[in-house]
Coordinates of C-alpha atoms in Angstrom, one line a residue:
M3 CA 26.9 -0.6 30.7
E4 CA 24.4 -3.2 32.0
L5 CA 20.7 -3.2 31.5
F6 CA 20.1 -6.1 33.9
R7 CA 22.0 -6.9 37.2
N8 CA 21.8 -10.1 39.1
T9 CA 18.9 -11.5 37.0
N10 CA 17.7 -15.0 37.8
F11 CA 15.2 -15.8 35.0
D12 CA 14.5 -19.5 34.6
F13 CA 15.2 -19.6 30.8
L14 CA 15.5 -23.3 30.6
G15 CA 12.4 -23.8 32.6
K16 CA 10.5 -21.7 30.1
K17 CA 12.1 -23.2 27.0
G18 CA 9.0 -25.2 26.1
P19 CA 6.9 -22.4 24.4
F20 CA 10.0 -21.2 22.5
I21 CA 10.9 -24.7 21.3
L22 CA 7.3 -25.2 20.2
T23 CA 7.4 -21.8 18.4
S24 CA 10.6 -22.9 16.6
I25 CA 9.0 -26.2 15.6
V26 CA 5.9 -24.4 14.2
L27 CA 8.1 -21.8 12.3
L28 CA 10.3 -24.6 10.9
A29 CA 7.4 -26.6 9.8
A30 CA 5.7 -23.6 8.2
S31 CA 9.0 -22.7 6.4
V32 CA 9.6 -26.1 5.1
I33 CA 5.9 -26.5 3.9
S34 CA 6.0 -23.1 2.2
L35 CA 9.3 -23.9 0.4
V36 CA 8.0 -27.3 -0.7
V37 CA 4.7 -26.1 -1.9
K38 CA 6.2 -23.1 -3.8
G39 CA 9.1 -25.2 -5.2
G40 CA 11.8 -23.3 -3.3
P41 CA 12.4 -19.7 -2.6
R42 CA 11.4 -16.9 -5.0
Y43 CA 14.8 -16.2 -6.6
G44 CA 15.7 -12.8 -8.1
I45 CA 17.1 -12.3 -11.6
D46 CA 20.7 -12.9 -10.2
F47 CA 19.7 -16.6 -9.6
K48 CA 17.0 -17.5 -12.0
G49 CA 18.3 -15.6 -15.0
G50 CA 17.1 -12.6 -17.0
T51 CA 18.4 -9.4 -18.7
L52 CA 20.6 -6.9 -16.9
M53 CA 20.9 -3.4 -18.3
Y54 CA 23.5 -0.9 -16.9
V55 CA 22.2 2.6 -17.4
K56 CA 24.3 5.8 -16.8
F57 CA 22.4 9.0 -16.1
A58 CA 23.5 12.7 -16.4
S59 CA 22.3 13.4 -12.9
T60 CA 21.0 11.5 -9.9
P61 CA 18.2 9.3 -11.2
P62 CA 14.8 9.1 -9.5
T63 CA 15.1 5.4 -8.7
A64 CA 11.6 4.9 -7.2
Q65 CA 9.9 6.7 -10.1
I66 CA 11.9 4.7 -12.6
R67 CA 11.0 1.4 -10.9
S68 CA 7.3 2.3 -10.8
A69 CA 7.3 3.3 -14.5
L70 CA 9.1 0.2 -15.7
S71 CA 6.9 -2.1 -13.6
A72 CA 3.8 -0.6 -15.3
R73 CA 5.3 -0.9 -18.8
I74 CA 7.2 -4.2 -18.8
P75 CA 5.5 -7.4 -17.8
G76 CA 7.2 -9.7 -15.2
E77 CA 9.6 -8.9 -12.4
I78 CA 11.6 -5.7 -12.5
S79 CA 14.6 -4.9 -10.3
V80 CA 16.3 -1.4 -10.2
Q81 CA 19.4 -1.1 -8.2
N82 CA 22.2 1.5 -7.8
V83 CA 25.5 0.1 -9.1
T84 CA 27.9 2.3 -7.2
S85 CA 27.2 5.4 -5.1
G86 CA 28.1 8.7 -6.8
D87 CA 28.2 7.3 -10.3
N88 CA 24.6 8.0 -11.2
E89 CA 24.3 4.5 -12.7
L90 CA 21.5 2.0 -12.3
M91 CA 21.3 -1.7 -13.0
I92 CA 17.8 -2.6 -14.4
G93 CA 16.9 -6.3 -14.4
T94 CA 14.0 -7.9 -16.3
E95 CA 12.9 -11.5 -16.7
V96 CA 13.6 -11.7 -20.4
R97 CA 16.1 -14.5 -21.2
D98 CA 15.5 -14.8 -25.0
E99 CA 18.1 -12.9 -26.9
K100 CA 15.6 -12.5 -29.8
Q101 CA 13.5 -10.4 -27.5
L102 CA 16.5 -8.4 -26.2
E103 CA 16.3 -5.4 -28.6
K104 CA 12.5 -5.1 -28.0
E105 CA 13.1 -5.1 -24.3
R106 CA 15.9 -2.5 -24.7
Q107 CA 13.7 -0.2 -26.7
A108 CA 10.9 -0.5 -24.1
V109 CA 13.3 0.5 -21.4
I110 CA 14.6 3.5 -23.4
Q111 CA 11.1 4.7 -24.2
T112 CA 10.0 4.4 -20.6
L113 CA 13.1 6.2 -19.3
A114 CA 12.6 9.0 -21.9
Q115 CA 8.9 9.4 -20.8
T116 CA 9.8 9.3 -17.1
L117 CA 12.6 11.9 -17.3
G118 CA 10.8 14.0 -19.9
Q119 CA 14.0 15.6 -21.3
T120 CA 14.1 14.1 -24.8
E121 CA 12.9 16.0 -27.9
A122 CA 10.3 14.1 -29.8
G123 CA 10.9 13.2 -33.4
K124 CA 14.7 13.3 -33.1
L125 CA 17.2 10.5 -32.9
D126 CA 18.8 9.9 -29.5
I127 CA 22.6 10.0 -30.0
N128 CA 23.2 8.3 -26.6
N129 CA 21.1 5.2 -27.3
T130 CA 21.5 4.7 -31.1
G131 CA 24.0 2.9 -33.3
R132 CA 26.2 4.3 -36.0
D133 CA 24.2 3.0 -39.0
A134 CA 21.0 4.6 -37.7
V135 CA 22.7 8.0 -37.2
A136 CA 24.3 7.9 -40.7
D137 CA 21.0 7.0 -42.3
R138 CA 19.3 9.8 -40.4
L139 CA 21.9 12.5 -41.4
R140 CA 22.4 11.6 -45.1
D141 CA 19.4 13.4 -46.6
P142 CA 19.3 16.4 -44.3
L143 CA 23.0 17.1 -45.0
Q144 CA 22.3 17.0 -48.7
R145 CA 19.3 19.3 -48.3
A146 CA 21.5 21.7 -46.3
A147 CA 23.9 21.8 -49.3
V148 CA 26.7 20.3 -47.2
P149 CA 29.0 18.5 -49.7
M150 CA 29.8 15.1 -48.2
S151 CA 30.5 11.7 -49.8
E152 CA 29.4 8.4 -48.2
S153 CA 32.9 7.7 -46.9
Q154 CA 33.0 11.3 -45.4
L155 CA 29.6 10.7 -43.8
R156 CA 30.8 7.5 -42.2
D157 CA 34.0 9.1 -41.0
L158 CA 32.0 12.0 -39.4
V159 CA 29.6 9.5 -37.6
A160 CA 32.6 7.5 -36.4
A161 CA 34.2 10.7 -35.0
I162 CA 31.0 11.6 -33.3
F163 CA 30.8 8.2 -31.6
Q164 CA 34.4 8.2 -30.7
Y165 CA 33.9 11.5 -29.0
R166 CA 30.7 10.2 -27.2
D167 CA 32.4 7.1 -25.9
S168 CA 35.7 8.6 -24.8
A169 CA 36.3 9.9 -21.2
P170 CA 35.0 11.8 -19.4
R171 CA 31.7 11.3 -21.3
S172 CA 31.9 7.5 -21.4
G173 CA 28.9 7.1 -23.6
L174 CA 26.8 10.0 -22.4
I175 CA 26.6 13.3 -24.3
R176 CA 24.7 15.9 -22.3
S177 CA 24.0 18.3 -25.2
I178 CA 24.3 18.2 -29.0
D179 CA 26.2 21.5 -28.8
E180 CA 29.1 19.5 -27.4
L181 CA 29.6 18.0 -30.9
A182 CA 31.0 21.3 -32.1
A183 CA 34.3 20.0 -30.7
V184 CA 34.3 16.9 -33.0
P185 CA 36.6 17.0 -36.0
G186 CA 34.5 17.4 -39.2
V187 CA 31.6 19.1 -37.5
T188 CA 31.7 22.4 -39.3
P189 CA 29.5 25.4 -38.6
A190 CA 27.3 24.2 -41.5
V191 CA 27.1 20.6 -40.1
L192 CA 26.2 21.5 -36.5
P193 CA 22.7 23.0 -37.2
V194 CA 21.8 19.8 -39.0
L195 CA 23.0 17.7 -36.1
K196 CA 20.9 19.9 -33.7
Q197 CA 17.9 19.5 -36.0
E198 CA 18.0 15.7 -36.3
L199 CA 19.6 14.5 -33.1
T200 CA 18.9 14.8 -29.4
A201 CA 20.8 13.7 -26.3
A202 CA 18.8 11.9 -23.7
P203 CA 20.0 12.3 -20.1
F204 CA 20.8 8.6 -19.9
A205 CA 22.6 5.9 -21.9
I206 CA 22.4 2.1 -21.8
R207 CA 26.1 1.3 -21.4
N208 CA 25.9 -2.5 -21.4
V209 CA 23.3 -5.3 -21.7
E210 CA 23.9 -8.8 -20.2
V211 CA 21.7 -11.9 -20.5
V212 CA 22.0 -14.1 -17.4
G213 CA 21.0 -17.6 -18.5
P214 CA 19.4 -20.2 -16.3
K215 CA 22.7 -22.1 -16.1
V216 CA 24.5 -19.1 -14.7
G217 CA 21.7 -18.5 -12.3
A218 CA 21.8 -22.1 -11.1
E219 CA 25.6 -21.9 -10.6
L220 CA 25.2 -18.7 -8.5
R221 CA 22.6 -20.5 -6.4
W222 CA 25.0 -23.4 -5.8
Q223 CA 27.8 -21.0 -4.9
A224 CA 25.6 -19.3 -2.4
I225 CA 24.7 -22.6 -0.8
K226 CA 28.3 -23.7 -0.7
A227 CA 29.3 -20.4 0.9
T228 CA 26.8 -20.9 3.7
L229 CA 27.8 -24.6 4.2
Y230 CA 31.5 -23.7 4.3
A231 CA 30.8 -21.0 6.9
L232 CA 28.9 -23.5 9.1
A233 CA 31.6 -26.2 8.7
G234 CA 34.4 -23.8 9.5
M235 CA 32.5 -22.6 12.7
L236 CA 31.9 -26.2 13.7
V237 CA 35.6 -27.0 13.5
Y238 CA 36.5 -23.8 15.4
L239 CA 34.1 -24.5 18.2
A240 CA 35.2 -28.2 18.4
F241 CA 38.7 -27.0 19.1
R242 CA 37.8 -24.1 21.4
F243 CA 35.2 -26.0 23.5
E244 CA 34.0 -29.5 22.8
W245 CA 32.5 -30.9 19.6
I246 CA 29.0 -30.9 21.1
Y247 CA 29.3 -27.1 21.6
G248 CA 29.9 -26.8 17.9
V249 CA 27.0 -29.1 17.0
A250 CA 24.6 -27.1 19.3
A251 CA 25.8 -23.8 17.8
V252 CA 25.6 -25.0 14.2
L253 CA 22.1 -26.5 14.7
A254 CA 20.9 -23.2 16.2
V255 CA 22.4 -21.2 13.2
F256 CA 20.9 -23.7 10.8
H257 CA 17.5 -23.2 12.6
D258 CA 17.9 -19.4 12.1
T259 CA 18.8 -19.7 8.4
V260 CA 15.9 -22.0 7.6
I261 CA 13.3 -19.9 9.4
T262 CA 14.6 -16.7 7.7
I263 CA 14.5 -18.2 4.2
G264 CA 11.1 -19.7 5.1
L265 CA 9.7 -16.3 6.0
F266 CA 10.9 -15.0 2.7
S267 CA 9.0 -17.8 1.0
I268 CA 5.9 -17.2 3.2
F269 CA 5.8 -13.5 2.5
N270 CA 6.8 -14.1 -1.2
K271 CA 9.9 -11.9 -0.9
E272 CA 12.7 -12.2 -3.5
I273 CA 16.1 -13.7 -2.6
S274 CA 18.9 -11.8 -4.3
L275 CA 22.7 -11.7 -3.9
T276 CA 22.2 -8.9 -1.2
V277 CA 19.9 -11.2 0.7
V278 CA 22.6 -14.0 0.6
A279 CA 25.0 -11.4 2.0
A280 CA 22.6 -10.7 4.8
L281 CA 22.2 -14.5 5.5
L282 CA 25.9 -14.9 5.7
T283 CA 26.1 -11.9 8.1
L284 CA 23.5 -13.5 10.3
V285 CA 25.4 -16.8 10.4
G286 CA 28.4 -15.0 11.9
Y287 CA 26.3 -12.7 14.1
S288 CA 24.2 -15.6 15.5
M289 CA 27.2 -17.7 16.0
N290 CA 29.0 -14.9 17.9
D291 CA 25.9 -14.5 20.2
T292 CA 26.0 -18.2 21.0
I293 CA 29.8 -18.3 21.6
V294 CA 29.4 -15.6 24.2
V295 CA 27.0 -17.8 26.2
F296 CA 29.1 -20.9 25.7
D297 CA 32.2 -19.1 26.8
R298 CA 30.5 -18.1 30.1
I299 CA 29.3 -21.7 30.5
R300 CA 33.0 -22.9 30.2
E301 CA 34.1 -20.3 32.8
N302 CA 31.4 -21.3 35.2
L303 CA 32.3 -25.0 34.9
K304 CA 35.4 -24.1 36.9
L305 CA 33.7 -21.7 39.3
M306 CA 30.4 -23.5 40.0
R307 CA 31.5 -27.1 40.2
R308 CA 28.9 -28.1 42.7
E309 CA 26.0 -26.7 40.6
K310 CA 24.0 -29.1 38.4
F311 CA 24.6 -28.5 34.8
P312 CA 21.1 -27.1 33.9
A313 CA 21.4 -24.5 36.8
L314 CA 24.9 -23.6 35.6
V315 CA 23.7 -23.0 32.1
N316 CA 20.8 -21.0 33.3
A317 CA 23.1 -18.8 35.4
S318 CA 25.4 -18.3 32.4
V319 CA 22.6 -17.2 30.2
N320 CA 21.5 -14.7 32.9
Q321 CA 25.0 -13.4 33.3
T322 CA 25.3 -12.6 29.5
L323 CA 21.7 -11.4 29.2
S324 CA 22.6 -7.7 29.4
R325 CA 25.3 -8.0 26.7
T326 CA 23.0 -10.0 24.5
V327 CA 20.1 -7.6 24.7
L328 CA 22.3 -4.5 24.2
T329 CA 24.1 -5.9 21.2
S330 CA 21.1 -7.4 19.6
G331 CA 18.8 -4.5 20.4
L332 CA 21.0 -1.9 18.9
T333 CA 21.7 -4.0 15.8
F334 CA 17.9 -4.6 15.5
L335 CA 17.1 -0.9 15.7
T336 CA 19.7 -0.2 12.9
A337 CA 18.3 -3.0 10.7
L338 CA 14.7 -1.9 11.4
S339 CA 15.5 1.7 10.3
L340 CA 16.9 0.3 7.1
L341 CA 13.7 -1.7 6.6
L342 CA 11.4 1.2 7.2
F343 CA 13.4 4.0 5.5
G344 CA 16.0 2.3 3.3
G345 CA 13.7 1.9 0.2
P346 CA 13.0 -1.1 -2.0
V347 CA 16.7 -1.7 -2.9
L348 CA 17.6 -2.5 0.7
H349 CA 14.3 -4.1 1.7
G350 CA 15.3 -7.7 1.2
F351 CA 18.7 -7.2 2.9
S352 CA 17.1 -5.4 5.9
F353 CA 14.2 -7.8 6.2
A354 CA 16.6 -10.7 6.5
L355 CA 18.6 -8.9 9.2
V356 CA 15.5 -8.0 11.2
V357 CA 14.1 -11.5 11.1
G358 CA 17.5 -13.1 11.6
I359 CA 18.4 -11.0 14.6
I360 CA 15.2 -11.8 16.4
V361 CA 15.4 -15.5 15.7
G362 CA 19.1 -15.7 16.3
T363 CA 18.9 -14.0 19.7
Y364 CA 16.3 -16.4 21.1
S365 CA 17.9 -19.4 19.5
S366 CA 21.2 -18.8 21.3
I367 CA 19.2 -18.9 24.6
F368 CA 16.3 -21.3 23.9
I369 CA 17.8 -23.6 21.2
A370 CA 21.6 -23.9 21.6
S371 CA 21.6 -24.0 25.4
P372 CA 18.9 -26.6 25.8
I373 CA 20.7 -28.8 23.2
L374 CA 23.8 -28.5 25.3
V375 CA 21.9 -29.4 28.5
Y376 CA 20.1 -32.3 26.8
W377 CA 23.4 -33.8 25.6
Q378 CA 25.1 -33.3 29.0
E379 CA 22.3 -35.0 30.8
R380 CA 22.2 -37.8 28.3
R381 CA 26.0 -38.3 28.7
D382 CA 25.6 -38.3 32.5
R383 CA 22.9 -40.9 32.4
R384 CA 25.1 -43.1 30.2
Q385 CA 28.0 -42.7 32.6
R386 CA 25.8 -43.6 35.5
G387 CA 24.5 -46.6 33.6
R388 CA 28.0 -47.8 32.9
L389 CA 28.9 -47.4 36.6
V390 CA 25.9 -49.4 37.6
E391 CA 26.8 -52.1 35.1
S392 CA 30.4 -52.1 36.3
A393 CA 29.3 -52.3 39.9
G394 CA 26.9 -55.1 39.1
A395 CA 29.6 -57.0 37.2
K396 CA 32.0 -56.7 40.1
E397 CA 29.4 -57.8 42.6
G398 CA 28.6 -60.8 40.5
A399 CA 32.2 -61.7 40.2
R400 CA 32.6 -61.4 44.0
R401 CA 29.6 -63.6 44.7
S402 CA 30.9 -66.1 42.2
S403 CA 34.3 -66.3 43.9
V404 CA 32.7 -66.7 47.3
N405 CA 30.6 -69.6 46.0
T406 CA 33.6 -71.2 44.5
V407 CA 35.5 -71.0 47.8
K408 CA 32.5 -72.6 49.6

């Protein structure tokens, strides 16, 4: 399928406005990054608290994010851990372990209010420790005339928590009635449990504190991953074509990456691990786009030997234009649909793809190809200069020999 046949657009002749646009975008990106002290990193990179919360049913992610943002100061991230597991990862900016329990309680209260399925005044069995449950049950059991020593009470609570944490519940009891299956929960004990305890439809399974040092290490690993990708592609292109082809392609991809990160800074968007994944995707995608053009240039060097190099490059870009527009256009529409309808979780990832596809497509035409033409013309001028110098030297030697004979 071809959108365009026999096109003859003068891409290299129109490269000026696009190169100027690139210079402006690069300058704006660098200025924004310098003024703001770098990109706006997410909790993955700058550190914070990560809470993994399991839900009894599919959680209303957007509603939870809104409620947490209104309750807890600072940046909040809410992401699905894995599809189908009804588990969210909630991230906050708190890095002080002394504030951790306070933050945890704030999250529990906010989730309870948002989901509205917790009985007020009762102790939540899914988000409470053993000592608190034992203290809560001690007096009610005595008032209910249930004979139980302190050690028996501790054994009962231990059995309840063992039941809660075992599969398939894995830390989440859906109803206090389930506890009837726990050894030691007699018909006299169960009413006391139902009177004093409740089971929230969620449970905080794990809490992690990501320190600044870990965040800095993740940032460095992300940078290294990008640099390794560029270096590997440079070596590949140097072997497949010439080293200047690799340099031109890597410069174009570097241009795409800087502008994409710069636009994240300009629009104050967060860079997370998913955004890094999008950037690495763009590195490969943009490089592939450029290789298609370069491969056609290499083929045309054999077929169009009499053409000047700029005309040959322009013809190669025109010949691959249909493929470039189709591939980039379809990918762009997919990324745009994610940006518009994918929700906040995919917003950063899809924004990076949308921006990167646009910038990467025009850079393969208006950045990589002009760099190649500039280098080839520069090399041709040097060769002509050497030929002129060589001819001049020979002529000088000839005249010198003639004068000697005379």
